[in-house]
Coordinates of C-alpha atoms in Angstrom, one line a residue:
M114 CA -1.7 10.2 -24.0
M115 CA -3.0 6.8 -23.1
K116 CA -6.6 5.8 -23.9
I117 CA -9.1 4.5 -21.4
Q118 CA -9.3 0.7 -21.9
L119 CA -11.2 -1.7 -19.8
T120 CA -9.8 -5.2 -20.4
L121 CA -11.9 -8.4 -20.3
Q122 CA -9.9 -9.5 -17.3
M123 CA -10.7 -6.3 -15.5
M124 CA -14.4 -6.5 -16.3
S125 CA -14.4 -10.1 -15.2
R126 CA -13.0 -9.2 -11.7
Y127 CA -15.7 -6.4 -11.4
K128 CA -18.5 -8.9 -12.2
Q129 CA -17.1 -11.2 -9.6
L130 CA -17.2 -8.4 -7.0
V131 CA -20.8 -7.6 -7.9
L132 CA -21.7 -11.3 -7.6
S133 CA -20.0 -11.4 -4.2
I134 CA -22.3 -8.7 -3.0
A135 CA -25.4 -10.6 -4.3
F136 CA -24.1 -13.8 -2.7
L137 CA -23.6 -12.0 0.6
L138 CA -27.2 -10.7 0.5
F139 CA -28.5 -14.2 -0.4
L140 CA -26.6 -15.8 2.5
S141 CA -27.8 -13.3 5.1
N142 CA -31.5 -14.2 4.8
S143 CA -32.1 -11.8 7.7
F144 CA -32.3 -8.2 8.5
A145 CA -29.1 -8.3 10.5
Q146 CA -26.9 -8.0 7.4
V147 CA -28.8 -5.2 5.7
P148 CA -27.7 -2.3 8.1
K149 CA -24.1 -3.4 7.6
L150 CA -24.4 -3.2 3.8
A151 CA -26.4 0.0 4.0
L152 CA -23.7 1.6 6.2
A153 CA -21.0 0.3 3.9
D154 CA -22.8 1.9 0.9
S155 CA -23.1 5.2 2.8
L156 CA -19.4 5.2 3.6
A157 CA -18.6 4.3 0.0
K158 CA -20.6 7.3 -1.1
E159 CA -18.7 9.6 1.4
I160 CA -15.4 8.3 0.0
L161 CA -16.2 8.5 -3.7
E162 CA -18.1 11.8 -3.7
N163 CA -15.3 13.5 -1.7
E164 CA -11.6 13.6 -1.5
G165 CA -11.4 9.9 -0.5
L166 CA -11.7 9.2 -4.2
Y167 CA -8.2 10.4 -4.8
T168 CA -7.0 8.0 -2.1
V169 CA -8.7 4.8 -3.2
A170 CA -8.4 5.4 -7.0
S171 CA -4.7 6.1 -7.2
G172 CA -3.1 7.2 -3.9
L173 CA -2.7 10.7 -5.2
K174 CA -3.9 11.6 -1.7
P175 CA -2.2 9.0 0.6
M176 CA -4.9 9.6 3.3
S177 CA -8.3 11.2 3.5
T178 CA -10.9 11.9 6.1
V179 CA -14.1 10.0 5.4
L180 CA -16.3 11.0 8.3
Q181 CA -16.3 12.7 11.6
F182 CA -18.8 11.9 14.4
D183 CA -19.3 12.7 18.1
F184 CA -20.1 11.0 21.4
Q185 CA -21.3 12.8 24.4
I186 CA -19.1 12.9 27.5
D187 CA -19.2 14.1 31.0
T188 CA -17.5 17.5 31.0
L189 CA -15.7 16.8 34.3
S190 CA -14.5 13.3 34.0
Q191 CA -14.5 13.2 30.2
E192 CA -16.0 9.7 30.4
F193 CA -18.6 8.7 27.8
L194 CA -22.1 9.0 29.0
D195 CA -23.1 5.8 27.3
E196 CA -20.2 3.4 26.8
K197 CA -22.3 0.6 25.4
A198 CA -23.7 2.9 22.7
V199 CA -20.2 4.0 21.8
E200 CA -19.0 0.4 21.6
A201 CA -22.0 -0.6 19.5
S202 CA -21.5 2.3 17.1
L203 CA -17.8 1.7 16.7
S204 CA -18.4 -2.0 16.2
N205 CA -20.9 -1.2 13.4
F206 CA -18.4 1.1 11.7
Y207 CA -15.6 -1.4 11.9
S208 CA -17.9 -4.1 10.5
A209 CA -19.0 -2.0 7.6
L210 CA -15.5 -0.8 6.8
S211 CA -14.1 -4.3 6.7
L212 CA -16.2 -4.8 3.5
L213 CA -14.3 -1.8 1.9
E214 CA -10.8 -2.9 2.6
N215 CA -8.3 -4.8 0.5
E216 CA -4.5 -5.4 0.7
N217 CA -3.7 -1.7 -0.1
I218 CA -6.8 0.3 1.1
K219 CA -7.3 0.4 4.8
F220 CA -9.3 2.3 7.4
I221 CA -8.7 3.6 10.9
I222 CA -11.1 5.1 13.4
L223 CA -9.2 7.6 15.6
P224 CA -10.4 10.0 18.3
F225 CA -9.1 13.6 18.2
K226 CA -6.8 14.5 20.9
S227 CA -8.6 17.8 21.7
I228 CA -12.0 17.8 23.3
Y229 CA -14.4 20.7 23.0
G230 CA -17.5 21.0 25.2
D231 CA -19.4 17.9 26.0
K232 CA -18.4 15.8 23.0
R233 CA -15.5 13.7 22.0
T234 CA -15.0 13.6 18.2
F235 CA -13.8 10.6 16.2
Q236 CA -12.7 10.5 12.6
I237 CA -12.7 7.7 10.1
L238 CA -9.6 7.9 7.8
V239 CA -9.0 5.9 4.6
F240 CA -5.4 5.4 3.6
H241 CA -3.5 4.0 0.6
Q242 CA -0.8 1.8 2.1
E243 CA 1.7 2.1 -0.7
S244 CA 1.4 5.9 -0.9
V245 CA 1.7 6.3 2.8
E246 CA 4.9 4.3 2.7
E247 CA 6.2 6.4 -0.1
K248 CA 5.4 9.6 1.7
I249 CA 7.4 8.4 4.8
K250 CA 10.4 7.6 2.5
E251 CA 10.1 11.0 0.9
F252 CA 10.3 12.8 4.2
S253 CA 12.3 10.2 6.0
S254 CA 14.3 12.6 8.2
F255 CA 11.1 14.0 9.7
F256 CA 9.5 10.7 10.4
L257 CA 12.6 8.9 11.6
K258 CA 13.0 11.4 14.4
R259 CA 9.6 10.1 15.6
G260 CA 10.6 6.5 15.3
I261 CA 8.4 6.0 12.2
L262 CA 9.6 3.8 9.3
P263 CA 7.7 2.9 6.1
E264 CA 6.9 -0.5 7.6
T265 CA 5.5 1.0 10.8
P266 CA 1.7 0.1 11.1
V267 CA -0.4 3.1 10.2
H268 CA -2.5 2.7 13.3
Q269 CA 0.7 3.2 15.4
I270 CA 1.8 6.1 13.2
L271 CA -1.4 8.0 13.6
S272 CA -1.5 7.4 17.4
I273 CA 2.0 9.0 17.5
V274 CA 0.9 11.9 15.2
E275 CA -2.5 12.7 16.7
F276 CA -1.3 12.7 20.3
G277 CA 2.0 14.3 19.6
E278 CA 3.2 17.9 19.5
K279 CA 0.9 20.3 17.7
Y280 CA 3.1 21.5 14.9
E281 CA 4.5 18.1 14.3
R282 CA 0.9 16.9 14.0
Y283 CA 0.2 19.6 11.4
Q284 CA 3.3 18.7 9.4
A285 CA 2.6 14.9 9.4
Y286 CA -1.0 15.2 8.5
G287 CA -0.1 17.7 5.7
Y288 CA 2.2 15.1 4.2
F289 CA -0.3 12.3 4.5
F290 CA -3.2 14.3 3.2
G291 CA -1.2 14.9 0.0
Y292 CA -0.4 18.6 0.3
P293 CA 2.9 19.7 -1.4
E294 CA 5.8 20.5 0.9
H295 CA 5.6 24.2 0.3
A296 CA 2.0 24.3 1.5
V297 CA 2.8 22.2 4.6
N298 CA 5.7 24.5 5.5
F299 CA 3.6 27.6 5.0
F300 CA 0.8 26.4 7.3
V301 CA 3.2 25.3 10.0
N302 CA 5.2 28.5 9.9
A303 CA 2.1 30.7 9.8
S304 CA 0.8 28.9 12.8
L305 CA 4.0 29.4 14.7
S306 CA 4.0 33.1 13.7
Y307 CA 0.5 33.5 15.0
E308 CA 1.4 31.9 18.3
K309 CA 4.3 34.4 18.7
T310 CA 2.7 37.6 17.5
N311 CA -1.0 36.9 17.8
E312 CA -1.3 38.3 14.3
F313 CA -3.1 36.2 11.7
V314 CA -1.0 35.4 8.6
E315 CA -3.0 36.3 5.5
R316 CA -3.5 33.4 3.0
D317 CA -5.2 32.1 -0.1
F318 CA -6.5 28.6 -0.6
F319 CA -5.6 26.3 -3.5
Q320 CA -8.8 24.3 -4.3
I321 CA -9.1 20.9 -6.0
P322 CA -12.7 19.9 -6.9
V323 CA -14.3 16.7 -5.8
A324 CA -17.6 15.2 -7.0
S325 CA -19.7 16.8 -4.3
S326 CA -18.2 20.3 -4.4
E327 CA -15.8 22.6 -6.3
E328 CA -14.3 23.9 -3.0
G329 CA -13.7 23.0 0.6
H330 CA -12.6 19.4 0.5
F331 CA -9.2 18.8 -1.1
V332 CA -7.8 22.2 -0.3
Y333 CA -4.6 23.7 1.3
A334 CA -3.5 27.2 2.4
V335 CA -0.9 29.2 0.4
P336 CA 0.5 32.7 0.9
K337 CA -1.7 35.6 -0.1
G338 CA -1.3 36.3 -3.8
Y339 CA 0.4 33.0 -4.4
E340 CA 0.8 31.9 -8.0
P341 CA 0.3 28.1 -8.4
A342 CA 3.6 26.3 -9.1
E343 CA 4.1 23.3 -11.3
I344 CA 3.5 20.8 -8.4
D345 CA 0.1 22.5 -7.6
L346 CA -1.0 22.4 -11.2
R347 CA 0.1 18.8 -11.5
I348 CA -1.9 17.7 -8.5
R349 CA -5.0 19.5 -9.8
L350 CA -4.6 18.0 -13.3
D351 CA -4.2 14.4 -11.9
A352 CA -7.2 14.9 -9.7
S353 CA -9.3 16.3 -12.5
E354 CA -8.5 13.2 -14.7
I355 CA -9.5 10.9 -11.9
L356 CA -12.6 12.8 -11.2
S357 CA -13.6 12.8 -14.8
K358 CA -13.2 9.0 -15.0
Y359 CA -15.2 8.6 -11.9
K360 CA -18.1 10.6 -13.2
E361 CA -18.1 8.5 -16.4
F362 CA -18.4 5.3 -14.3
K363 CA -21.0 6.9 -12.1
S364 CA -23.1 7.9 -15.1
E365 CA -23.5 4.2 -16.0
V366 CA -24.9 3.2 -12.6
D367 CA -28.7 2.7 -12.4
F368 CA -29.3 4.3 -9.0
E369 CA -33.1 3.7 -9.3
T370 CA -32.8 -0.1 -9.2
K371 CA -29.6 -0.8 -7.3
S372 CA -29.9 -1.4 -3.6
Y373 CA -26.3 -0.4 -2.9
P374 CA -25.2 1.6 -5.9
F375 CA -22.2 3.3 -4.3
L376 CA -20.9 0.0 -2.9
E377 CA -20.9 -1.5 -6.3
L378 CA -19.3 1.6 -7.8
Y379 CA -16.7 1.6 -5.0
F380 CA -15.8 -2.0 -5.8
Q381 CA -15.5 -1.2 -9.5
I382 CA -13.1 1.7 -8.8
L383 CA -11.1 -0.4 -6.3
D384 CA -10.8 -3.2 -8.8
L385 CA -9.6 -0.9 -11.5
A386 CA -7.1 0.7 -9.2
L387 CA -5.7 -2.7 -8.4
S388 CA -5.2 -3.6 -12.0
E389 CA -1.8 -3.4 -13.6
N390 CA -3.3 -1.0 -16.1
K391 CA -4.6 1.5 -13.6
E392 CA -2.7 4.4 -15.3
E393 CA -4.6 3.7 -18.5
V394 CA -7.9 3.8 -16.6
F395 CA -7.5 6.9 -14.3
L396 CA -4.8 9.0 -16.0
D397 CA -4.6 9.6 -19.7

């Protein structure tokens, strides 16, 4: 088992990132930049405290939901009631998310295809570029039928997926959200069965804890009475090791004095994930 080892080079890059934040604050010299950094800090917290940690730290989860939010619409025309407010809100999100990206970690803001009541729901997704590409290669037959290759831009892929056929949507998101193939197949088949028979297929749920909760975040459906297979236990073990390391790093952050503690912690995690020795850091 490998030991956790933070090299001087890794620490140096982290210090540079921290200094970059301080320099950004110094240059702003106005209140205009503060909301952007505050929003970025809040988004970083949502990522790290929930399943997004497994996306940014290692790509164990190729893609994760960061946040969902609504805008009011006219129920007849389905047009936004206040388009300027929508534009301003989306612009703020894009601006803050740009601080959290690097060459491998990206974000997309995507509306749900379905509309319920007087609101249109958007979701912010974080994805690990390399892991998404590997997932497309792993299930190449499924994705190729939809014209999707590993090099297809993720924004284009998710537009195809979100606005495509319902069960294909379930399957694609299942793969991208890091669920094992058996769980994806079960959920799709159970949904098809319910549509044909109108009888709910009994199920259990395989739970993988995150920092904010033991249940309800990184979770997938399995048949009733299912005994976890090796792949399930492997995912849970890898996740637990990542979560343990994250909690160690978090315990060293002074939340009382830091203006943007989760933003700094996020950059630290991101920097370590980029290092050649990331396996030594996150997985023993």
